[in-house]
mmCIF file of C-alpha atoms in Angstrom:
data_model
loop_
_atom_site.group_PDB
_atom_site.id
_atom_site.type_symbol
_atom_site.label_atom_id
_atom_site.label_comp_id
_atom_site.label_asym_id
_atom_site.label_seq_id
_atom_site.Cartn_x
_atom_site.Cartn_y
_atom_site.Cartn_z
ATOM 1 C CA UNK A 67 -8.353 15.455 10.256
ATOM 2 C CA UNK A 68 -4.586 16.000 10.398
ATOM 3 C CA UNK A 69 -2.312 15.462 7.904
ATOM 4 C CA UNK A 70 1.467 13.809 8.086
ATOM 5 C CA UNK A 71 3.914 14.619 6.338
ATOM 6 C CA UNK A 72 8.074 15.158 6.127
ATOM 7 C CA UNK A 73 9.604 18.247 5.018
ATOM 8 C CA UNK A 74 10.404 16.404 1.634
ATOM 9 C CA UNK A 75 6.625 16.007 0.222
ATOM 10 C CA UNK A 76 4.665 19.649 2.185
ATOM 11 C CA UNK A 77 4.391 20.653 -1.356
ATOM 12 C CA UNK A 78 2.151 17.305 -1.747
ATOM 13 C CA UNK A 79 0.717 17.626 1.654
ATOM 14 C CA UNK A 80 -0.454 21.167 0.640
ATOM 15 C CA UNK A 81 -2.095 19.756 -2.549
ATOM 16 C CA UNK A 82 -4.065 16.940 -1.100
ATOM 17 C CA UNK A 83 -5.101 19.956 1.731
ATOM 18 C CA UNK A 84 -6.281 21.905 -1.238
ATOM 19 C CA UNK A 85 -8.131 19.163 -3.153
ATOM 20 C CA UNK A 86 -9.805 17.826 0.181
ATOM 21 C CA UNK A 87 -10.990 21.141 1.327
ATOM 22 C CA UNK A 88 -12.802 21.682 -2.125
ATOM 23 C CA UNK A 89 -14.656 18.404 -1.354
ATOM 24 C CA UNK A 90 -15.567 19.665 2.159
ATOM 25 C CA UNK A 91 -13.383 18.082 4.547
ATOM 26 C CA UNK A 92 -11.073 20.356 6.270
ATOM 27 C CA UNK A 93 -7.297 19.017 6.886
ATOM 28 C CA UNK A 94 -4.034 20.335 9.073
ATOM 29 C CA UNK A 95 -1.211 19.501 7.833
ATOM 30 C CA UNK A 96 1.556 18.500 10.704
ATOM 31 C CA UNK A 97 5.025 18.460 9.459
ATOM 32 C CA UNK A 98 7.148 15.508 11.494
ATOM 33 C CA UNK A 99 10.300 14.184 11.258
ATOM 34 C CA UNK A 100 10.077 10.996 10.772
ATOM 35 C CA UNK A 101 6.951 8.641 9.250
ATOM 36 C CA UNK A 102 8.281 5.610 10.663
ATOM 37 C CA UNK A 103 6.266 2.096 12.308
ATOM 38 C CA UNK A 104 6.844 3.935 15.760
ATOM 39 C CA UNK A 105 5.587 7.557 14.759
ATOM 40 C CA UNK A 106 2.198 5.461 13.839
ATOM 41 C CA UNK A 107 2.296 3.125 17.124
ATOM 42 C CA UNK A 108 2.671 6.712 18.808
ATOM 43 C CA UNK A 109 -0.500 8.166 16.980
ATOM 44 C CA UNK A 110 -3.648 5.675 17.008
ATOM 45 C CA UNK A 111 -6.067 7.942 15.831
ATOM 46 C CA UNK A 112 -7.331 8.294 12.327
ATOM 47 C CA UNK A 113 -5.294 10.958 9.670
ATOM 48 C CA UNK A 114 -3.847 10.610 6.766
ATOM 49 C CA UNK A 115 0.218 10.501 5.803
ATOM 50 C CA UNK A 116 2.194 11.250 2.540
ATOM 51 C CA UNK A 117 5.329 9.974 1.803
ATOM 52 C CA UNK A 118 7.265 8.631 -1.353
ATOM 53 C CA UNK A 119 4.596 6.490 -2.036
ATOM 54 C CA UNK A 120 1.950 8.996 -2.225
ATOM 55 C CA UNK A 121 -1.268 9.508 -0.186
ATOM 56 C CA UNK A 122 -1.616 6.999 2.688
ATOM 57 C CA UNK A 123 -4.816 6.829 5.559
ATOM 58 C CA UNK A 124 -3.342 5.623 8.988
ATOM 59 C CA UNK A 125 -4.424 4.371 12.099
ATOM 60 C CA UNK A 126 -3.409 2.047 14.964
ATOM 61 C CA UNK A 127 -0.278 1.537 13.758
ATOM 62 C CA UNK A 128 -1.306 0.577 10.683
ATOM 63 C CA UNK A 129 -1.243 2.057 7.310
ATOM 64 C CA UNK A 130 -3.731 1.695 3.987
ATOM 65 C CA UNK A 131 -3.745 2.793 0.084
ATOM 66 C CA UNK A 132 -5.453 1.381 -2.800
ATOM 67 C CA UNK A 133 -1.846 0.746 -3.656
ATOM 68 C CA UNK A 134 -2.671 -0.846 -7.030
ATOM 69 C CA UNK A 135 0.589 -1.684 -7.871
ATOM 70 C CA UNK A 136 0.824 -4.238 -5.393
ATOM 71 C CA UNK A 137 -1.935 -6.007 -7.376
ATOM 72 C CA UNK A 138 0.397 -6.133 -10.428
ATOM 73 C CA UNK A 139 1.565 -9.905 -9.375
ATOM 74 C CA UNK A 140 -2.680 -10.615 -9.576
ATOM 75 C CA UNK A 141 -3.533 -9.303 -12.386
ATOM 76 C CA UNK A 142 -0.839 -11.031 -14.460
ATOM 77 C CA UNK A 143 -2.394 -14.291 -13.409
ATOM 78 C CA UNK A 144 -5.706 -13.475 -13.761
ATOM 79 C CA UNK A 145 -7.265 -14.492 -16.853
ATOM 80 C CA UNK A 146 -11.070 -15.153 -18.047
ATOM 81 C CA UNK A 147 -11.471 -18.265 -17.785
ATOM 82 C CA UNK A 148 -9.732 -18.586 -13.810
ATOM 83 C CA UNK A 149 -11.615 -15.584 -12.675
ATOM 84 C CA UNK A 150 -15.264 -16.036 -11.550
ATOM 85 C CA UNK A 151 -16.142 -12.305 -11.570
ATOM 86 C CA UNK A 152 -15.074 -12.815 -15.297
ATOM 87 C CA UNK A 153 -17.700 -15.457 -15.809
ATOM 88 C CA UNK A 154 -20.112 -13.411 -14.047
ATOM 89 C CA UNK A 155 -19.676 -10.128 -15.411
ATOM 90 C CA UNK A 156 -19.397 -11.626 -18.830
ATOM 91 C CA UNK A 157 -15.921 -9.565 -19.282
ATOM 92 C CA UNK A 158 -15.102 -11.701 -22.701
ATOM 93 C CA UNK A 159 -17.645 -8.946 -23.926
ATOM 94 C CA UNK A 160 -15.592 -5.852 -23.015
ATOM 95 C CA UNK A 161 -18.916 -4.330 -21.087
ATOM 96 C CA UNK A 162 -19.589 -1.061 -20.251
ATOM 97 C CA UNK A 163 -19.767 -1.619 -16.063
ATOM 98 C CA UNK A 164 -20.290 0.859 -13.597
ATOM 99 C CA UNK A 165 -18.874 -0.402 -9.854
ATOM 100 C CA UNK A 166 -21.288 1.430 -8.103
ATOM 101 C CA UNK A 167 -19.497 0.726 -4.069
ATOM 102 C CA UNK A 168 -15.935 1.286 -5.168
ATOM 103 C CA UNK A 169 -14.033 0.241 -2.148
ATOM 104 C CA UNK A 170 -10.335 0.091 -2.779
ATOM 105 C CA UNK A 171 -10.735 -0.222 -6.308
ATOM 106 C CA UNK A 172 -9.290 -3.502 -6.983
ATOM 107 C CA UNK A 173 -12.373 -5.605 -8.230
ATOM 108 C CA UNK A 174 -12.256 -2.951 -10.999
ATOM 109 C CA UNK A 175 -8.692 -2.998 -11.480
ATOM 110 C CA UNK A 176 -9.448 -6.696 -12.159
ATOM 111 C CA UNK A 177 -12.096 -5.861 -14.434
ATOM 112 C CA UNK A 178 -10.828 -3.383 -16.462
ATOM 113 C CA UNK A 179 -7.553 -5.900 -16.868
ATOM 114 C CA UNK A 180 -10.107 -8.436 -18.131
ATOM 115 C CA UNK A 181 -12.009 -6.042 -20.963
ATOM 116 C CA UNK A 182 -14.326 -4.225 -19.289
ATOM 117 C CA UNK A 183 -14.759 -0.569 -19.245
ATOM 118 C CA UNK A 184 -15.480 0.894 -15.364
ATOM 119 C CA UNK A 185 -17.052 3.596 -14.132
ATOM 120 C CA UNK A 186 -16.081 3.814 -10.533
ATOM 121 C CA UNK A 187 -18.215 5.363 -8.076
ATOM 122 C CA UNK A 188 -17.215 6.219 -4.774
ATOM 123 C CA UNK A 189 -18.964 9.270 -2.114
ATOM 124 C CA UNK A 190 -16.939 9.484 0.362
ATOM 125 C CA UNK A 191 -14.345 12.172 0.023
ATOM 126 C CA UNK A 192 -11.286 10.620 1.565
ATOM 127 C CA UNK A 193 -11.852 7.073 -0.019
ATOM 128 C CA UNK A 194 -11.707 8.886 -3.335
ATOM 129 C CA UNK A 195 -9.383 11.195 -3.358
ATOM 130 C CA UNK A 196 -6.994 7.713 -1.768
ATOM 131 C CA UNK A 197 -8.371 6.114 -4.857
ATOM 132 C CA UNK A 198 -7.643 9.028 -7.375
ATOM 133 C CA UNK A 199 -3.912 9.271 -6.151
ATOM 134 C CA UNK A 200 -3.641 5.830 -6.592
ATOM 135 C CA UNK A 201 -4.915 6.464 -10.427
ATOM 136 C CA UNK A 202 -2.491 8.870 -10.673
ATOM 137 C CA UNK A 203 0.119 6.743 -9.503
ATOM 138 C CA UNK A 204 -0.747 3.756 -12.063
ATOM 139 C CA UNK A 205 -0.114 5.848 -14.961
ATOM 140 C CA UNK A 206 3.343 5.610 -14.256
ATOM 141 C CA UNK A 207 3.748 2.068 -14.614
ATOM 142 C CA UNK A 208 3.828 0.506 -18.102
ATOM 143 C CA UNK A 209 1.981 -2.662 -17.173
ATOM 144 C CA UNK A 210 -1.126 -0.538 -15.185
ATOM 145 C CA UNK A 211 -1.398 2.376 -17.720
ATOM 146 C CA UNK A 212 -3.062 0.535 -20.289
ATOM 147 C CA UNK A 213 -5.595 -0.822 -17.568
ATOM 148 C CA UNK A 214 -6.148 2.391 -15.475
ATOM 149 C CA UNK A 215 -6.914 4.064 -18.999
ATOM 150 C CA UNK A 216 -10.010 2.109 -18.921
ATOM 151 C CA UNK A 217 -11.617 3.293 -15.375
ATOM 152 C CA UNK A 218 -12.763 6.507 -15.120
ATOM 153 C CA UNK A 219 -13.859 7.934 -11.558
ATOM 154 C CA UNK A 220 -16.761 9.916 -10.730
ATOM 155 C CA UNK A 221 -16.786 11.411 -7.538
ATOM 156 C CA UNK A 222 -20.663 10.675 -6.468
ATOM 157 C CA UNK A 223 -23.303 9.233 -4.089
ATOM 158 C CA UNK A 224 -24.015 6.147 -6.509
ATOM 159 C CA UNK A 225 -28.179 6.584 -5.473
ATOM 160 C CA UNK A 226 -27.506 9.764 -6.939
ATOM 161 C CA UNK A 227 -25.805 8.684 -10.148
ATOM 162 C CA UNK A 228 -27.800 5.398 -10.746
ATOM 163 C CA UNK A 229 -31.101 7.868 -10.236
ATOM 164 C CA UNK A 230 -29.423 10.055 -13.229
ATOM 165 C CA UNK A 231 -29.257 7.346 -15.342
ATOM 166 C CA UNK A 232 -32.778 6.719 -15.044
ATOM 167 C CA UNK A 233 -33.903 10.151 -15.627
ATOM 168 C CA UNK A 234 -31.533 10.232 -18.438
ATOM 169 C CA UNK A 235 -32.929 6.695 -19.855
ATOM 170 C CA UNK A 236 -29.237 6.036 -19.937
ATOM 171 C CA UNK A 237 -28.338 2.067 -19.996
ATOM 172 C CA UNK A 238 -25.136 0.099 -18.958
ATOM 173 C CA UNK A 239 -24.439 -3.791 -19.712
ATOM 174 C CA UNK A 240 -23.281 -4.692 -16.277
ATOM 175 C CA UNK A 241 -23.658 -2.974 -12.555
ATOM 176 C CA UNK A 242 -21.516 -4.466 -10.301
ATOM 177 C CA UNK A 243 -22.204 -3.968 -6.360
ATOM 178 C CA UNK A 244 -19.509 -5.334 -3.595
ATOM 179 C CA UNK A 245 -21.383 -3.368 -0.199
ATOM 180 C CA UNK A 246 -19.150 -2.740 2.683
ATOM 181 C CA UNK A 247 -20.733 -3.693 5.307
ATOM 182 C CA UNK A 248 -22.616 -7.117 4.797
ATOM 183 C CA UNK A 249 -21.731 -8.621 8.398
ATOM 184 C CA UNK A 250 -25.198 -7.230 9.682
ATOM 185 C CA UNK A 251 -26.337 -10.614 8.741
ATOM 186 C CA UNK A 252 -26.931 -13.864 10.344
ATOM 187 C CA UNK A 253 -23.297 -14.600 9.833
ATOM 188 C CA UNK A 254 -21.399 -11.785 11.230
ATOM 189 C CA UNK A 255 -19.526 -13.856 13.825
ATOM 190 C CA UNK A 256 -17.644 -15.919 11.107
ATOM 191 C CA UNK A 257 -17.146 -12.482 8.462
ATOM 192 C CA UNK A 258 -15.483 -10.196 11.344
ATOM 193 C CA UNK A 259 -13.634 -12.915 12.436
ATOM 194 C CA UNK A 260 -12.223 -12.890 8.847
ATOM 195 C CA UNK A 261 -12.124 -8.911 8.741
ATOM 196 C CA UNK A 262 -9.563 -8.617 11.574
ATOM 197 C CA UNK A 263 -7.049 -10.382 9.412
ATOM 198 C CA UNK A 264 -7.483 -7.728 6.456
ATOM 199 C CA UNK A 265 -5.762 -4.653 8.182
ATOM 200 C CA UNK A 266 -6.660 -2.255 5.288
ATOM 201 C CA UNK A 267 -10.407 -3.383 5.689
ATOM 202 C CA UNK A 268 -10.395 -2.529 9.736
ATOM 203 C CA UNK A 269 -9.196 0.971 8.523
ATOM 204 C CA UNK A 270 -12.027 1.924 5.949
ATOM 205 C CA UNK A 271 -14.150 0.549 8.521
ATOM 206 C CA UNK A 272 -12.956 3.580 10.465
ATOM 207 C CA UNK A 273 -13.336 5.762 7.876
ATOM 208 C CA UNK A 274 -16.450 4.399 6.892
ATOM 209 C CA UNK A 275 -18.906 3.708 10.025
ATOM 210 C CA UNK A 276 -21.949 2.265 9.538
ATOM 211 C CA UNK A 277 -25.085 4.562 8.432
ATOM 212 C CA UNK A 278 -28.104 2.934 7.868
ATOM 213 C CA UNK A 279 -28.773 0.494 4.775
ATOM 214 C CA UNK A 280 -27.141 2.831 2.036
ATOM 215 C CA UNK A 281 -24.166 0.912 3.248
ATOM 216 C CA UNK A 282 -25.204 -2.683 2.936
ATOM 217 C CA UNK A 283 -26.183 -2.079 -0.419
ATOM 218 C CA UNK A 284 -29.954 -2.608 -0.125
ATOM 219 C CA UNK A 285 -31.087 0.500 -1.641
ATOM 220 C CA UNK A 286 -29.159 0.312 -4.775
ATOM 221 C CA UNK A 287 -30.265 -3.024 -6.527
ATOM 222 C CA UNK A 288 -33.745 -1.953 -7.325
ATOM 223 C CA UNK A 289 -31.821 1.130 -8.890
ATOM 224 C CA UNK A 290 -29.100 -0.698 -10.767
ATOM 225 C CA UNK A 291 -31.589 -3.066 -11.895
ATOM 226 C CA UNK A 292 -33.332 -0.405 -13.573
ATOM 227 C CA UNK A 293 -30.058 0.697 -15.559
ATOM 228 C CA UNK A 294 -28.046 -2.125 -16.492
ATOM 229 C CA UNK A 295 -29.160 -5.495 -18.431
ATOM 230 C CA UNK A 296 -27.094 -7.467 -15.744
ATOM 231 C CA UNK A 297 -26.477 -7.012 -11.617
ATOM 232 C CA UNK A 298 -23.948 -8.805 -10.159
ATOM 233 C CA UNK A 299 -23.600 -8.829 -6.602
ATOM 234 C CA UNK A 300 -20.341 -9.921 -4.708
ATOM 235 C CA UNK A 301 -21.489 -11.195 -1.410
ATOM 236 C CA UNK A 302 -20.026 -13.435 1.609
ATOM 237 C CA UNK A 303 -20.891 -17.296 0.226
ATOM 238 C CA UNK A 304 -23.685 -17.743 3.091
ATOM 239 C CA UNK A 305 -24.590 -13.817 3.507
ATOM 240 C CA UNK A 306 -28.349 -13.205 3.116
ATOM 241 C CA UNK A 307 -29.279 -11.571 -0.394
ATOM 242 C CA UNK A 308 -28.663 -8.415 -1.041
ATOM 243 C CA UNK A 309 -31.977 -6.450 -0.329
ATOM 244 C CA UNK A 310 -33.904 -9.445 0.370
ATOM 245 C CA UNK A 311 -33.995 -10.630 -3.622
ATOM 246 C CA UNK A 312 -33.802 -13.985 -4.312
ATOM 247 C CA UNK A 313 -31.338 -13.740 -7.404
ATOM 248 C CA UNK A 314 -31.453 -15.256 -11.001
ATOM 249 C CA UNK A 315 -28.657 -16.907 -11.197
ATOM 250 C CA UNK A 316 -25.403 -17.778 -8.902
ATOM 251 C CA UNK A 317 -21.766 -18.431 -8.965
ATOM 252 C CA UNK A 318 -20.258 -20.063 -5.677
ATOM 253 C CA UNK A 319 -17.088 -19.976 -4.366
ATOM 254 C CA UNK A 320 -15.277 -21.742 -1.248
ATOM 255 C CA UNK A 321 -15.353 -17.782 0.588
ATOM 256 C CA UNK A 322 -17.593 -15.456 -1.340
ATOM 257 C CA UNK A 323 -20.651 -15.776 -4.264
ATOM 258 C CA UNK A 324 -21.547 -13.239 -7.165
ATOM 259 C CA UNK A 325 -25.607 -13.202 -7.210
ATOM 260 C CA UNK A 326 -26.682 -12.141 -10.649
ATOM 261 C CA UNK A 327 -29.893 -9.823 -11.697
ATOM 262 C CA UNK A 328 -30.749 -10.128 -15.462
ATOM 263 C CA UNK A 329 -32.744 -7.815 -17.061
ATOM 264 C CA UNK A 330 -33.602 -9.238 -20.480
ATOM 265 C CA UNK A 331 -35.876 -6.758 -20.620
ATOM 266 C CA UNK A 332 -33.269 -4.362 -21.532
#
């Protein structure tokens, strides 16, 4: 994969080069003039850019970061009792959570906002190291700092780490699962008709094709559910369950639902 970049930020270029070639993915970095709308309309195919703003994945003429700053507006209005996830992840309690499909981060930006404290897993080289620079970048701002200081990222297939846990007989109070890719189900018309308008999801859906169920989700609620006293699942509002399970409780909204998975066993 190449790798954009002015002669202003090579130094940075050359350290995201470094730290992606330690986690296996090999990256040319292309110095260019100018990393302007036209430069991207001019190069459609998937690479990453770095700029002021720090590490950026492009494609199509468009352009995608975590860029959890932007969520700063959100979060300020955000508040237990408005938030559903809140009610559903019982964040009044300050859990310990583990977001075990990590996305772009910002369910658990949310969540850590709101009390809990997040593990955030995420397997995918690229998606991480995005979601690592935009750590980085949070500790900078006085409002985020005290929020990012509560998510800690582990760079892992979450299988893997959920299986850990097990061996371990290591337990969490909530798991929270988001999948990627639910629009395999009897609704995908009316979800990819809604994914077109979110330009940063058409890009991790690049980056991200399609491999079997690991990406729905399916094989890691029997796992979570054997590590955490409470699943919550964030699904489309008339998606199929995750995995086939008929959950124990719901929360609806007017565009998505959080299925929940209590083990009181725990």
């Amino acid at each position: 994969m190449q790798l954009f970049s002015t002669a202003s930020y090579l130094n940075a270029a050359h350290h995201y080069q470094q730290v992606l070639s330690q986690r296996g993915v090999e990256i040319d970095v292309c110095e260019v003039e100018q990393l302007n709308a036209r430069f991207f309309r001019q190069h459609p195919d998937l690479a990453l850019c770095v700029d002021e703003q720090g590490l950026w994945l492009c494609a199509n003429g468009m352009r995608m970061q975590p860029d959890w700053k932007a969520e700063v507006s959100r979060l300020k209005r955000a508040s237990i009792k408005s938030e559903m996830i809140a009610r559903a992840c019982q964040l009044s309690e300050a859990p310990q959570l583990i977001d075990a499909t990590a996305g772009l981060g910002h369910d658990s930006l949310l969540m850590a906002h709101l009390g809990a404290k997040v593990t955030l897993l995420e397997r995918h080289p690229i998606l991480f190291t995005l979601l690592e620079d935009s750590h980085f970048q949070a500790q900078n701002d006085p409002f985020l700092k005290q929020i990012v200081d509560r998510i800690h990222l582990v760079f892992i297939d979450s299988a893997d780490y959920l299986q850990s846990c097990i061996q371990q007989h290591q337990q969490v109070d909530v798991i929270y699962l988001d999948p990627m890719f639910p629009q395999r189900d009897q609704h995908q018309q009316a979800i990819k008709k809604q994914a077109q308008v979110k330009k940063q999801m058409q890009l991790l859906h690049l980056l991200l094709p399609e491999q079997g169920e690991m990406d729905l989700g399916d094989a890691l609620l029997p796992l979570a559910k054997q590590v955490a006293k409470r699943v919550i699942v964030k699904r489309p509002r008339h998606a199929i369950f995750l995995n086939q399970q008929t959950p124990d409780h719901q929360w609806l909204g007017d565009a998505c639902r959080f299925d929940a998975y209590f083990q009181l066993a725990l």
